[in-house]
XYZ file of C-alpha atoms in Angstrom:
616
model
C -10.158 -31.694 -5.392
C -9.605 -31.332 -9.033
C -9.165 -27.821 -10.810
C -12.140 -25.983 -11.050
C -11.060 -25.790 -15.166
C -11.497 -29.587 -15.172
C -14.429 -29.629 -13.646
C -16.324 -27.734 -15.644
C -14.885 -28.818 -18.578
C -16.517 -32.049 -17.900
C -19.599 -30.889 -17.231
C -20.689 -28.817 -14.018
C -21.518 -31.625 -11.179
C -24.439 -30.853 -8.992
C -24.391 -27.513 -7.327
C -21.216 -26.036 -9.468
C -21.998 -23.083 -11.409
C -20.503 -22.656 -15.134
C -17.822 -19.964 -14.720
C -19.790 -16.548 -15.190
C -18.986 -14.653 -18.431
C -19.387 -10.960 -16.288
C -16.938 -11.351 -14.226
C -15.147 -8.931 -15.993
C -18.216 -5.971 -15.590
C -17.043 -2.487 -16.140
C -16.884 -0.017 -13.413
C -20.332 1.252 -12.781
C -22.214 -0.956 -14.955
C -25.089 -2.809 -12.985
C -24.444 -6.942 -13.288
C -26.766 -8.669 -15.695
C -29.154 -11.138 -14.017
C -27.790 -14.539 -13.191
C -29.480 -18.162 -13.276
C -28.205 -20.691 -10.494
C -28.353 -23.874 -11.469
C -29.298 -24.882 -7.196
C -32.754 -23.649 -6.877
C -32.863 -20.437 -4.546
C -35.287 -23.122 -2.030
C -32.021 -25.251 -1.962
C -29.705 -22.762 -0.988
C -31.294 -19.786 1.518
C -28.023 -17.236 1.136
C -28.761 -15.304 -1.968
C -25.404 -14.929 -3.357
C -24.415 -11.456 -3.826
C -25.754 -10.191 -0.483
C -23.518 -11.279 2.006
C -20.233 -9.386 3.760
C -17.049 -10.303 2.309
C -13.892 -9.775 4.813
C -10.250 -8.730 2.910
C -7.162 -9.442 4.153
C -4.083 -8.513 2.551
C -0.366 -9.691 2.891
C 3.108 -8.299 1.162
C 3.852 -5.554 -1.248
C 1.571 -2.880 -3.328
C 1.348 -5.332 -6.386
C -0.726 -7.859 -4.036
C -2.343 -4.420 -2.602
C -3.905 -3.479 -6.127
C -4.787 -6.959 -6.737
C -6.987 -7.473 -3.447
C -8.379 -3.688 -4.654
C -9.812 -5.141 -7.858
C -10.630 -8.167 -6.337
C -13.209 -5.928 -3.671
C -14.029 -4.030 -6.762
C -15.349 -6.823 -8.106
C -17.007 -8.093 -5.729
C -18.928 -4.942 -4.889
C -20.052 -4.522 -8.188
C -21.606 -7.865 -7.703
C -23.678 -6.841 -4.702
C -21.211 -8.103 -1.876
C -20.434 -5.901 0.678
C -16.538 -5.393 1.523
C -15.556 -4.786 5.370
C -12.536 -4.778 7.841
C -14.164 -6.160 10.353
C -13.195 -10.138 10.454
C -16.606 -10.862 12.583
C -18.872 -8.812 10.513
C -18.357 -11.004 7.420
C -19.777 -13.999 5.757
C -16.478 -15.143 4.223
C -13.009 -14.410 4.781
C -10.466 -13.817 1.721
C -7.236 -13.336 2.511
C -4.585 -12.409 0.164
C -0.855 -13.788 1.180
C 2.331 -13.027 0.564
C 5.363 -15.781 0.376
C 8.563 -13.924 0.977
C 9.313 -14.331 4.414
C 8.138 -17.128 7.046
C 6.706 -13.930 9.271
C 3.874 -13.556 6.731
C 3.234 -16.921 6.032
C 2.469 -17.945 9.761
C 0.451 -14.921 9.600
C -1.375 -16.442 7.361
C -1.394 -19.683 8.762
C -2.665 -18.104 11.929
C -5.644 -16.027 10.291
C -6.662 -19.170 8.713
C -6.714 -21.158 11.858
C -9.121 -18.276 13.317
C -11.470 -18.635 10.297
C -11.839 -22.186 11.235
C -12.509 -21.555 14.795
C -15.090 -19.021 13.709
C -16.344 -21.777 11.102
C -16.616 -19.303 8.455
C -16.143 -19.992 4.462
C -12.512 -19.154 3.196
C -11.114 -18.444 -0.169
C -7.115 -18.026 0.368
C -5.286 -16.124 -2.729
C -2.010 -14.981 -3.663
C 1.389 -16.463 -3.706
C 1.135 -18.754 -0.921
C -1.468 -20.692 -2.753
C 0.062 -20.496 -5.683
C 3.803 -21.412 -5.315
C 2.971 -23.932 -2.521
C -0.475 -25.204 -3.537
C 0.001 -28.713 -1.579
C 0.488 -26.809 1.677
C -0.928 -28.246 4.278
C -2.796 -25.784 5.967
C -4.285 -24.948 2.372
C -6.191 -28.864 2.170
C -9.795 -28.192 2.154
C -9.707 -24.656 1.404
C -10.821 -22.816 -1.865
C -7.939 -21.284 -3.469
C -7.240 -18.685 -6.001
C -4.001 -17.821 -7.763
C -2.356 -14.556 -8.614
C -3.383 -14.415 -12.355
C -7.117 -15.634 -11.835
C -8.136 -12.571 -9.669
C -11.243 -11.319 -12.606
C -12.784 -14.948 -11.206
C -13.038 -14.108 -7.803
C -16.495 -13.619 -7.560
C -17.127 -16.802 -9.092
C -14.693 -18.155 -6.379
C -16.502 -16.821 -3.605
C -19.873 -18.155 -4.759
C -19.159 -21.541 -5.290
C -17.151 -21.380 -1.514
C -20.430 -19.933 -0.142
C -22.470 -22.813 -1.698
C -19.781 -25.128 0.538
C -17.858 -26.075 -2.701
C -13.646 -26.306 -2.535
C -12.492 -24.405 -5.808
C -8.610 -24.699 -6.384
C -8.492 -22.038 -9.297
C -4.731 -21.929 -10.241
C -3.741 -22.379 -14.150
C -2.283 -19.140 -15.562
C -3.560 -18.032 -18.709
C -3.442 -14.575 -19.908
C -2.876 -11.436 -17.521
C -5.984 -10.143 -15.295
C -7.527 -7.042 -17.181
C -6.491 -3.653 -15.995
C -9.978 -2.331 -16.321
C -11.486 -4.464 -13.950
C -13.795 -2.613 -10.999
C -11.776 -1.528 -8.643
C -12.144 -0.069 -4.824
C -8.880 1.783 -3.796
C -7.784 1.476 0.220
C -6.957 5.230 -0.721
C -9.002 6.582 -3.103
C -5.917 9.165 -4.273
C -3.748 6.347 -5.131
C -3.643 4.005 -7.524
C -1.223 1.339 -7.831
C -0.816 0.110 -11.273
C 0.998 -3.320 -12.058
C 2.922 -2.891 -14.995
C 3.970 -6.391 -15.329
C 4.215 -9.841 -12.972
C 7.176 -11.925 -12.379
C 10.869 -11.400 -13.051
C 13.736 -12.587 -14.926
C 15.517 -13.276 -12.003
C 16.672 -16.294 -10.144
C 17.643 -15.623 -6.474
C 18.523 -18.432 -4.746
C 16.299 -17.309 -1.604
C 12.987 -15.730 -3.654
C 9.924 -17.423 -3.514
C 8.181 -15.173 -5.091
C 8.848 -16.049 -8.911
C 7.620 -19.769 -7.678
C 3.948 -18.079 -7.592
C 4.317 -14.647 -10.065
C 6.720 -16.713 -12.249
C 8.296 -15.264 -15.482
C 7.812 -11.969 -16.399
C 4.892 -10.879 -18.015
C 4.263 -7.511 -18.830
C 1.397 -5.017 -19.879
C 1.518 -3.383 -23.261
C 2.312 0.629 -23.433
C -1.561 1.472 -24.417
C -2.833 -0.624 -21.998
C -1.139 1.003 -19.311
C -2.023 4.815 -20.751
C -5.315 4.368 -21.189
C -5.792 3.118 -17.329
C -3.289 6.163 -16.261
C -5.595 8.412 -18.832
C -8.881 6.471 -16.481
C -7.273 7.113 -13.146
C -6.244 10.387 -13.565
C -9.868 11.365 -14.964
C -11.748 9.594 -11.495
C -9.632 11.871 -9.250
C -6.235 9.537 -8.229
C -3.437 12.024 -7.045
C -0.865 9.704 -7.486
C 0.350 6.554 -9.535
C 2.413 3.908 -8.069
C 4.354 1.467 -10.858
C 4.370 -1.651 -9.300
C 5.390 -4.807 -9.916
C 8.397 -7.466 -8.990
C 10.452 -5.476 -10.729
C 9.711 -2.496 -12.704
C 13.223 -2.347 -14.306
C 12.901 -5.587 -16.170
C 9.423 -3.893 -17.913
C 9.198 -4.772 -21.661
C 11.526 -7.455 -22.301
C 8.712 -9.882 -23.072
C 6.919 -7.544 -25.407
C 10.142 -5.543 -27.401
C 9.976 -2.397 -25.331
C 11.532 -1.033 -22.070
C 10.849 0.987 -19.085
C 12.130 4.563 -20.421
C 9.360 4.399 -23.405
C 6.654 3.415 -20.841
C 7.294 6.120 -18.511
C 7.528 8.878 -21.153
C 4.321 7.475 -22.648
C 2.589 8.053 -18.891
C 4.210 11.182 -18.183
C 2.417 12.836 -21.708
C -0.617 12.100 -20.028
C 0.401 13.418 -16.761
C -1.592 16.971 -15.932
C 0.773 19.643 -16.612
C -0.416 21.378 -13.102
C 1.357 18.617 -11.131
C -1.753 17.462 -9.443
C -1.118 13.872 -10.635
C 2.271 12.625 -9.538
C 4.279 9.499 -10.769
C 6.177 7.423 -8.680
C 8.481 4.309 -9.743
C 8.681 1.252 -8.050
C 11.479 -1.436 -7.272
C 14.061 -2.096 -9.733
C 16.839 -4.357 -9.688
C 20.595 -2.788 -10.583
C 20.902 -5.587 -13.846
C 18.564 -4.023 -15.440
C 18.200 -0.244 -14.856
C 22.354 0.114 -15.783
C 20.893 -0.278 -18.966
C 18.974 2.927 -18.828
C 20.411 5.267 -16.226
C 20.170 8.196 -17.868
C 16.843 8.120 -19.368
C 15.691 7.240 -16.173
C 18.054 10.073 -14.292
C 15.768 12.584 -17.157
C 12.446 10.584 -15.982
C 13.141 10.941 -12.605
C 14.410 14.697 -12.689
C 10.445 15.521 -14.240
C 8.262 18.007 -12.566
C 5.677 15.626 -12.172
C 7.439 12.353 -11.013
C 8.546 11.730 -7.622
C 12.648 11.907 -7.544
C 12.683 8.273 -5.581
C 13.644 5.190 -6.459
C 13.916 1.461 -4.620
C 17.436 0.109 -5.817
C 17.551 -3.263 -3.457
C 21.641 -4.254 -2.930
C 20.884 -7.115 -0.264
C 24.557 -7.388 0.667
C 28.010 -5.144 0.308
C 30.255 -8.510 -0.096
C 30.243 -9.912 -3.802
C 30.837 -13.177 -2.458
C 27.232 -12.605 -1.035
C 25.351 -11.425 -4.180
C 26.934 -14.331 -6.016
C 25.543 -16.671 -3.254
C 22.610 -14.562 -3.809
C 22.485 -14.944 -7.624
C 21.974 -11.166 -8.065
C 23.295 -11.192 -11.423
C 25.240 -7.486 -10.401
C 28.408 -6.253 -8.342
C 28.635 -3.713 -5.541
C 30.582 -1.331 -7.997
C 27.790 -1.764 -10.185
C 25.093 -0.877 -7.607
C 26.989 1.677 -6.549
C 27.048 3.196 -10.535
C 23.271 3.204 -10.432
C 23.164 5.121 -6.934
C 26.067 7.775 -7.808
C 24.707 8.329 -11.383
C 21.125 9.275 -10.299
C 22.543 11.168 -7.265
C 24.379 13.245 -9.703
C 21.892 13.516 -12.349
C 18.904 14.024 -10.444
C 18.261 16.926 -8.092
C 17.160 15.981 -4.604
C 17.128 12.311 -5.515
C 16.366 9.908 -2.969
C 17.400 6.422 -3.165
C 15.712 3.271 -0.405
C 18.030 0.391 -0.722
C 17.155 -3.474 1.302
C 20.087 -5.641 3.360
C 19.532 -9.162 4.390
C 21.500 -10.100 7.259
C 23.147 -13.375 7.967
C 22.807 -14.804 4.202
C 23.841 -18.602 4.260
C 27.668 -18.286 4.369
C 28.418 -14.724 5.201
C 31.567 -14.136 6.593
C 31.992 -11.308 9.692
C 34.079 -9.583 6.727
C 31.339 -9.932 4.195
C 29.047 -7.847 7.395
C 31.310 -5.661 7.705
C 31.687 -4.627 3.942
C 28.004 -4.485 4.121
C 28.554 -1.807 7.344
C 30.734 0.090 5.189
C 28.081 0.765 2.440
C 25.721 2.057 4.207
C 27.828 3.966 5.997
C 29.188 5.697 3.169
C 25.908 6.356 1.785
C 23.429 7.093 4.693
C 20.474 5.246 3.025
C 17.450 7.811 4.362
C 15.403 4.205 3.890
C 16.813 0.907 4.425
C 14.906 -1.847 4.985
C 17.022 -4.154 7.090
C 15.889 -8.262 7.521
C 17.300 -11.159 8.975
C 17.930 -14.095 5.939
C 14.755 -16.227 6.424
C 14.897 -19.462 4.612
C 11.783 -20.639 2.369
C 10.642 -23.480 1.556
C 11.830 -25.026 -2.375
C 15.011 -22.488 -2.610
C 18.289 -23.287 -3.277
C 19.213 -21.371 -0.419
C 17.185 -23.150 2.093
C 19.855 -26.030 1.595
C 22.791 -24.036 2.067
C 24.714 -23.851 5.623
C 22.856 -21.551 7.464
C 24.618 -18.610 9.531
C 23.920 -19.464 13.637
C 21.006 -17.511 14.643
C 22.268 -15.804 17.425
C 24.954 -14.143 14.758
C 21.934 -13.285 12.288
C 20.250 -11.277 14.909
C 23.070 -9.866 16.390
C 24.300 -8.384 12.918
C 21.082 -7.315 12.563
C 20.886 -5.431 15.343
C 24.279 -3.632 15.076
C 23.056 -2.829 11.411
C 19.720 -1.558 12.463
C 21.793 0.514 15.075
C 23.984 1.899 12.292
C 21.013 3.189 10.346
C 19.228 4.500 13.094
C 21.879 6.946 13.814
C 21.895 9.127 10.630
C 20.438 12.118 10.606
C 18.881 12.408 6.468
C 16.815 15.275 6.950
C 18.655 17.818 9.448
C 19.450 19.646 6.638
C 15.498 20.353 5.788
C 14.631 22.444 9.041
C 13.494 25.652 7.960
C 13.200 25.264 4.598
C 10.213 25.797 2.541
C 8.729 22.867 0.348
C 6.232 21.595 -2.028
C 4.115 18.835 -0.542
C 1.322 16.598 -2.166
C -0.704 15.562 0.464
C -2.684 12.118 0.400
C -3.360 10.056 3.606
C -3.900 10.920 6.939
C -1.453 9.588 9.889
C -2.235 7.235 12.494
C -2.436 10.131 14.917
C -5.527 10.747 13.237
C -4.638 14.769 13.435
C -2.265 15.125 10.781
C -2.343 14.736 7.259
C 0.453 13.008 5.434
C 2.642 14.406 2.372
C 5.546 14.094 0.605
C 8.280 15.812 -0.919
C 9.472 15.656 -4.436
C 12.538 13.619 -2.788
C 8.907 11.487 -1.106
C 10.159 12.420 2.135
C 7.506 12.422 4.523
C 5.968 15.755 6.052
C 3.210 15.669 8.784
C 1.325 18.251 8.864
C -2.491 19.685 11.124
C -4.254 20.798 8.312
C -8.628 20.183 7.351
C -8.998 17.177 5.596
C -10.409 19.083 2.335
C -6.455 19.483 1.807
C -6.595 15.828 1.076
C -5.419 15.157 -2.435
C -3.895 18.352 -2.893
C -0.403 19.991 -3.007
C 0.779 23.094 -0.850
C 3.893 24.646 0.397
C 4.834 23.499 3.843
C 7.862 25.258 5.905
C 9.501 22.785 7.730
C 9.350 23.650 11.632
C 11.085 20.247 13.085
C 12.775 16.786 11.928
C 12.240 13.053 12.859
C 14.077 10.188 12.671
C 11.441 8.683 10.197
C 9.853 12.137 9.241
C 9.594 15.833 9.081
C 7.035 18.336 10.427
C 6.081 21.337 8.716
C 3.322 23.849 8.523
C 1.075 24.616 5.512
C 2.017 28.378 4.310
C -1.882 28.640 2.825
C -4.290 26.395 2.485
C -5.014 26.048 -1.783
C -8.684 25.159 -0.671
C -9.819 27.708 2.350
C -6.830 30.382 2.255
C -5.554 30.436 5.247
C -2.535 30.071 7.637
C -2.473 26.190 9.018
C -0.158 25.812 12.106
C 2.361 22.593 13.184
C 2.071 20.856 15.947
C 4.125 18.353 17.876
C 7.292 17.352 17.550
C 9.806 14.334 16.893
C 9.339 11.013 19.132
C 12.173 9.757 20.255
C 12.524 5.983 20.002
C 10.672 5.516 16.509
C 10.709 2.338 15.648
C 13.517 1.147 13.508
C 13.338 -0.240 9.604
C 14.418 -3.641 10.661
C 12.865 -6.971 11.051
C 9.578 -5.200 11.230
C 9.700 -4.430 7.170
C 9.774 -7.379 4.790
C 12.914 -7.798 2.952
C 11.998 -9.342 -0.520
C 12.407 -7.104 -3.634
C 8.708 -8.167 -4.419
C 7.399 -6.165 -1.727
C 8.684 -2.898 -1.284
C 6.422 -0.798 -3.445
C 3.722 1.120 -0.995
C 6.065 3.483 1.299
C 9.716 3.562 1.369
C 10.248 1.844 5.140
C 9.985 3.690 7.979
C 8.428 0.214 8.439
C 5.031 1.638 7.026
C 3.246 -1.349 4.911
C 4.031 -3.223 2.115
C 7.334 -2.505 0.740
C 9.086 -4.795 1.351
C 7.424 -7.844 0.299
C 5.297 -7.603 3.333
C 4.678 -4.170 3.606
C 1.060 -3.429 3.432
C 0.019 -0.178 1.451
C -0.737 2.048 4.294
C -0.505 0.615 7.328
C 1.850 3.493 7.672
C 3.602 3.491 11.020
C 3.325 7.365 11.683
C 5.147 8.683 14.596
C 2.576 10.304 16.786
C 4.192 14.119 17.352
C 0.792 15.069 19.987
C 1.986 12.738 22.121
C 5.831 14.002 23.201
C 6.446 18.037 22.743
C 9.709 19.574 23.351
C 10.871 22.611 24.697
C 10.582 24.662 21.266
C 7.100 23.868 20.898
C 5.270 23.376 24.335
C 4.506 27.187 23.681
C 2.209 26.943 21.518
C -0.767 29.034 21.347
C -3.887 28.007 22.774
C -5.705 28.241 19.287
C -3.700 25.818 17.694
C -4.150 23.485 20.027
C -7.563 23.816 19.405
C -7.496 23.439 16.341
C -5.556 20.164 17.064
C -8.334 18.914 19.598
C -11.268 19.969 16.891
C -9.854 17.889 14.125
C -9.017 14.986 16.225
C -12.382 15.350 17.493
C -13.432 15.011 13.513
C -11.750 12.334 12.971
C -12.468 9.703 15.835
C -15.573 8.301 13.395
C -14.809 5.030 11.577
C -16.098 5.000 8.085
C -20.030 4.268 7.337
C -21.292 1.879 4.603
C -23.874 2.106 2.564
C -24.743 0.122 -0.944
C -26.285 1.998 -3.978
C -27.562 -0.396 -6.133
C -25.272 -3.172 -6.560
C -21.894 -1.041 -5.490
C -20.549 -1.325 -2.091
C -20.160 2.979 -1.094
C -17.520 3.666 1.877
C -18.421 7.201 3.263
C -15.594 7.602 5.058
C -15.929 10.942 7.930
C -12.079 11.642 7.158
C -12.787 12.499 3.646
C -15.681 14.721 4.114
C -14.645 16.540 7.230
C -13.497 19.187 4.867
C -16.905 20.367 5.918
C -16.660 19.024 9.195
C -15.932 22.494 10.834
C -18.096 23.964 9.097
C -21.045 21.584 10.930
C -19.667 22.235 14.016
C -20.240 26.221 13.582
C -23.546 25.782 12.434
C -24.758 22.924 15.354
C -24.082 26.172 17.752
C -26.449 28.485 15.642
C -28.724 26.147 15.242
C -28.496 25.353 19.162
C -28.327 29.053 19.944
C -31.546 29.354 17.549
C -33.358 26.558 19.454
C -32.647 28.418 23.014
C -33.352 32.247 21.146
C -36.972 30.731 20.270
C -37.293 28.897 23.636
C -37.249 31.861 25.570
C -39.090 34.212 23.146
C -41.433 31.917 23.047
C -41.734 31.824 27.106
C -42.064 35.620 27.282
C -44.909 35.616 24.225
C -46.853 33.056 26.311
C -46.634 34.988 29.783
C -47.251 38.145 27.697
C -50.409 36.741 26.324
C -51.466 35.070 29.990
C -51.337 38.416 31.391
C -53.989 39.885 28.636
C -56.378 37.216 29.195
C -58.921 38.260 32.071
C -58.995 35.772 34.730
């Protein structure tokens, strides 16, 4: 089928709608009435009123763009869900790093057919491989076309292909928008890259770099900030490279956002991925960014390999002495810094020596995060063509790297020390709430959800592998002492194979394989370790109140999320988020109970009372 820009163009053939000019509706503003050129007797399904499943595949940047494309649709009258059998259509958002996440893909889109439901694939699959096979037949919509996606979805409803793919002009940032977590908002700065690694796919589908002007981006932050977000995330394929297209850089970009950071330090920053070529060129203004009250001291500085003969395969454009300037200048300069760092094992032609300078690195450093992946070739790179390493080596090195990372120890050194958290998700466990550090370590801690979005000092009562465990010293919203429970699980799971490696992805939690960071990490699919389920010797003591406490709030938590529309807006009420109150019910169903029996039995006595008065 023909490009959807062609066709209309031409003139709309039967049944295709002209491309909508409201696409691009404000948040909140009600859509304006819409003529169809198939009569409504033609077509039963009103569109607008049918259940729209989102998937999403790879990093935070494809995380924010499936966000705005559910914002859109819900402020078109579709209702979003996570619940593949509950919808009407499935939209599925890919990723193209790594094979892993493509046969994902492949696979999701083989159950859609089985379930004979309409599909609209988008992202970079569909884009940098639009004559896929498993894409013929399928509406598809590319990474800079996401403000169409409604009009996508109706015409795929009406049983139309639409192949929407020609880039134009960068997606709005002001777009409607529904967050996964409503106290985060990730905010592309720019697409694509200036790079040319011989094993990315990515810049085949984000392709050259494209970036955001400075008031663009403050007024969103200024937006954000103002609809409650506790946190910004700059994403994009590489946040280092920022400006170069439009005669600015990253420095003046973050001290523009910062100004319009709350001086309180409810609102934090935090940067995303950057490439060593480019952020040598401003290590010290980013050392003074980074060293700010109100931005996270954490940065993602990929090295892929400690062999130059192996970055120069790579085309990384940098040196190991150079990647090692960028990590011992911010270490220096910045207090507390933390610094995530990716390795690809078995790169076409590396050498056991190449591995073992690799080893040696992160060794010497002790990466807290390291996101560790076996060299997957992809389709259309030069790499793909090169002599590949046998497998049986690949996962092998892999392993004994993986094994080497697992047995640091980054956070010993925290135990009993007292630190400032901001708290924003809750763990898998579903009875702790998630925060991080400054440094974006992260602290589990039992505390009421109405601590959600909020910041607190936390002592630090026992270390993980992946995390650490503290306890809240007071509560900013109810006062009062919050107690830790659990402890450490041995046997986490390690940061290998199961994170992504490309430096696309890596952007929603530094790997502890949680989502999306690496390119496939998705944005909070967080792999918490479960500290209920394995207690120690130091903390199988613990009052009975506590664990209580623990039982009430898992209790809370064990309801999904309701739906409801107002107007044309998809509303999530989501039971985690209001079970600041939760407790609060519970108290008051035992008056009220206690009430009910009070007035049962006074009621009883009154009658017999009165029985005994009347003369038989």
């Amino acid at each position: 089928m023909e490009d959807i820009e062609d066709l209309v163009g031409a003139g709309a053939p039967p049944g295709l709608r002209l491309p909508v000019t409201s696409v691009g509706v404000k948040p909140k503003r009600k859509p304006k009435a819409r003529l169809l050129h198939d009569p409504v007797s033609s077509n039963p399904q009103i569109p607008g009123t049918q259940t729209i499943y989102v998937k999403t595949f790879g990093c935070s940047h494809n995380q924010s763009d499936s966000e705005y494309m559910a914002g859109q649709l819900s402020a078109f009258g579709y209702a979003v869900t996570e619940e593949p059998e509950e919808a009407d259509l499935w939209l599925i958002n890919t990723c193209t790093v790594k094979s892993p996440s493509q046969s994902s893909m492949t696979t999701l889109i083989s159950k859609c057919k089985t379930a004979k439901k309409p599909l609209v694939v988008a992202g970079c699959v569909p884009q940098g491989s639009r004559d896929l096979k498993e894409l013929e037949g399928i509406s598809i919509i590319g990474v800079q076309q996401i403000d169409r996606v409604v009009e996508v979805v109706e015409e795929t409803l009406k049983g139309h292909e639409v192949r929407l793919l020609s880039r134009k002009t960068l997606p709005s940032l002001d777009l409607p928008k529904v967050r996964k977590n409503r106290f985060i908002e990730i905010l592309p700065i720019n697409v694509g890259c200036l790079g040319a690694c011989t094993y990315c796919k990515t810049k085949h589908a984000r392709g050259h770099l494209g970036s955001y002007t400075v008031d663009s981006l403050v007024d969103r932050v200024r937006t954000v900030i103002s609809e409650g977000v506790k946190e910004i995330w700059l994403s994009s394929e590489d946040t280092g490279a920022y400006g170069r297209d439009i005669g600015t850089n990253l420095p003046v970009l973050l001290n523009a956002i910062i100004a319009e950071l709350p001086p309180d330090r409810s609102t934090m920053l935090r940067i995303g991925m950057t490439n060593p070529p480019y952020i040598l060129e401003h290590l010290k203004e980013i050392a003074e960014v980074l060293s700010h009250p109100c931005v996270y001291s954490f940065l993602h500085v990929p090295v892929q390999s400690g062999s130059d003969a192996v970055l120069t395969a790579m085309n990384r454009e940098y040196t190991v002495s150079e990647f090692r300037t960028v990590v011992d200048t911010l270490n220096e300069l910045v207090p507390g810094m933390q610094i995530a760092t990716d390795i690809i094992c078995g790169f076409p032609g590396e050498t056991n020596e190449d591995f073992e300078q690799t080893v040696n690195l992160i060794k010497e450093y002790q990466f807290a995060q390291v996101h560790i992946s076996q060299f997957y070739p992809r389709p259309g790179t030069p790499a793909a063509r090169m002599k590949k390493v046998s497998s049986i080596v690949v996962k092998n090195r892999s392993r004994e790297l993986t094994s080497v990372f697992e047995s640091f120890s980054p956070y010993q050194g925290l135990k009993g020390e007292t630190v400032k958290i901001w708290i924003t998700e809750v763990a898998t466990d579903g009875v702790h709430l998630v925060g991080h550090t400054k440094g974006y370590i992260q602290v589990l801690v039992v505390a009421p959800d109405s601590m959600l979005g909020t910041s607190v000092d936390v002592k630090i009562t026992s270390v993980g592998r992946w995390s650490v465990f503290g306890e809240a010293i007071e509560s900013p919203s109810l006062g009062e002492k919050v107690s830790h429970v659990g402890s450490p699980i041995a046997g986490s799971p390690s940061c290998s194979d199961s994170c992504n490696n490309c430096d696309c992805l890596k952007d929603p939690e530094p790997c502890q394989c949680l989502i999306d960071n690496s390119c496939g990490q998705q944005i909070n699919n967080s792999s918490h370790e479960d500290p209920i389920s394995v207690m120690d010797g130091n903390h199988s003591g613990r009052n009975f109140i506590t664990s209580i406490q623990s039982l009430l709030v898992r209790k809370r938590r064990s309801r999904g999320p309701e739906k409801t529309c107002e107007g044309n807006s998809l509303k999530l009420i989501n039971h985690q988020e209001t079970s600041g109150t939760s407790s609060k019910l519970v108290v008051m169903d035992w008056i009220l109970i206690g009430g009910i029996v009070v007035s049962f039995f006074t009621s009883v006595v009154l009658l017999m009372m009165l029985s005994s008065e009347i003369p038989s």
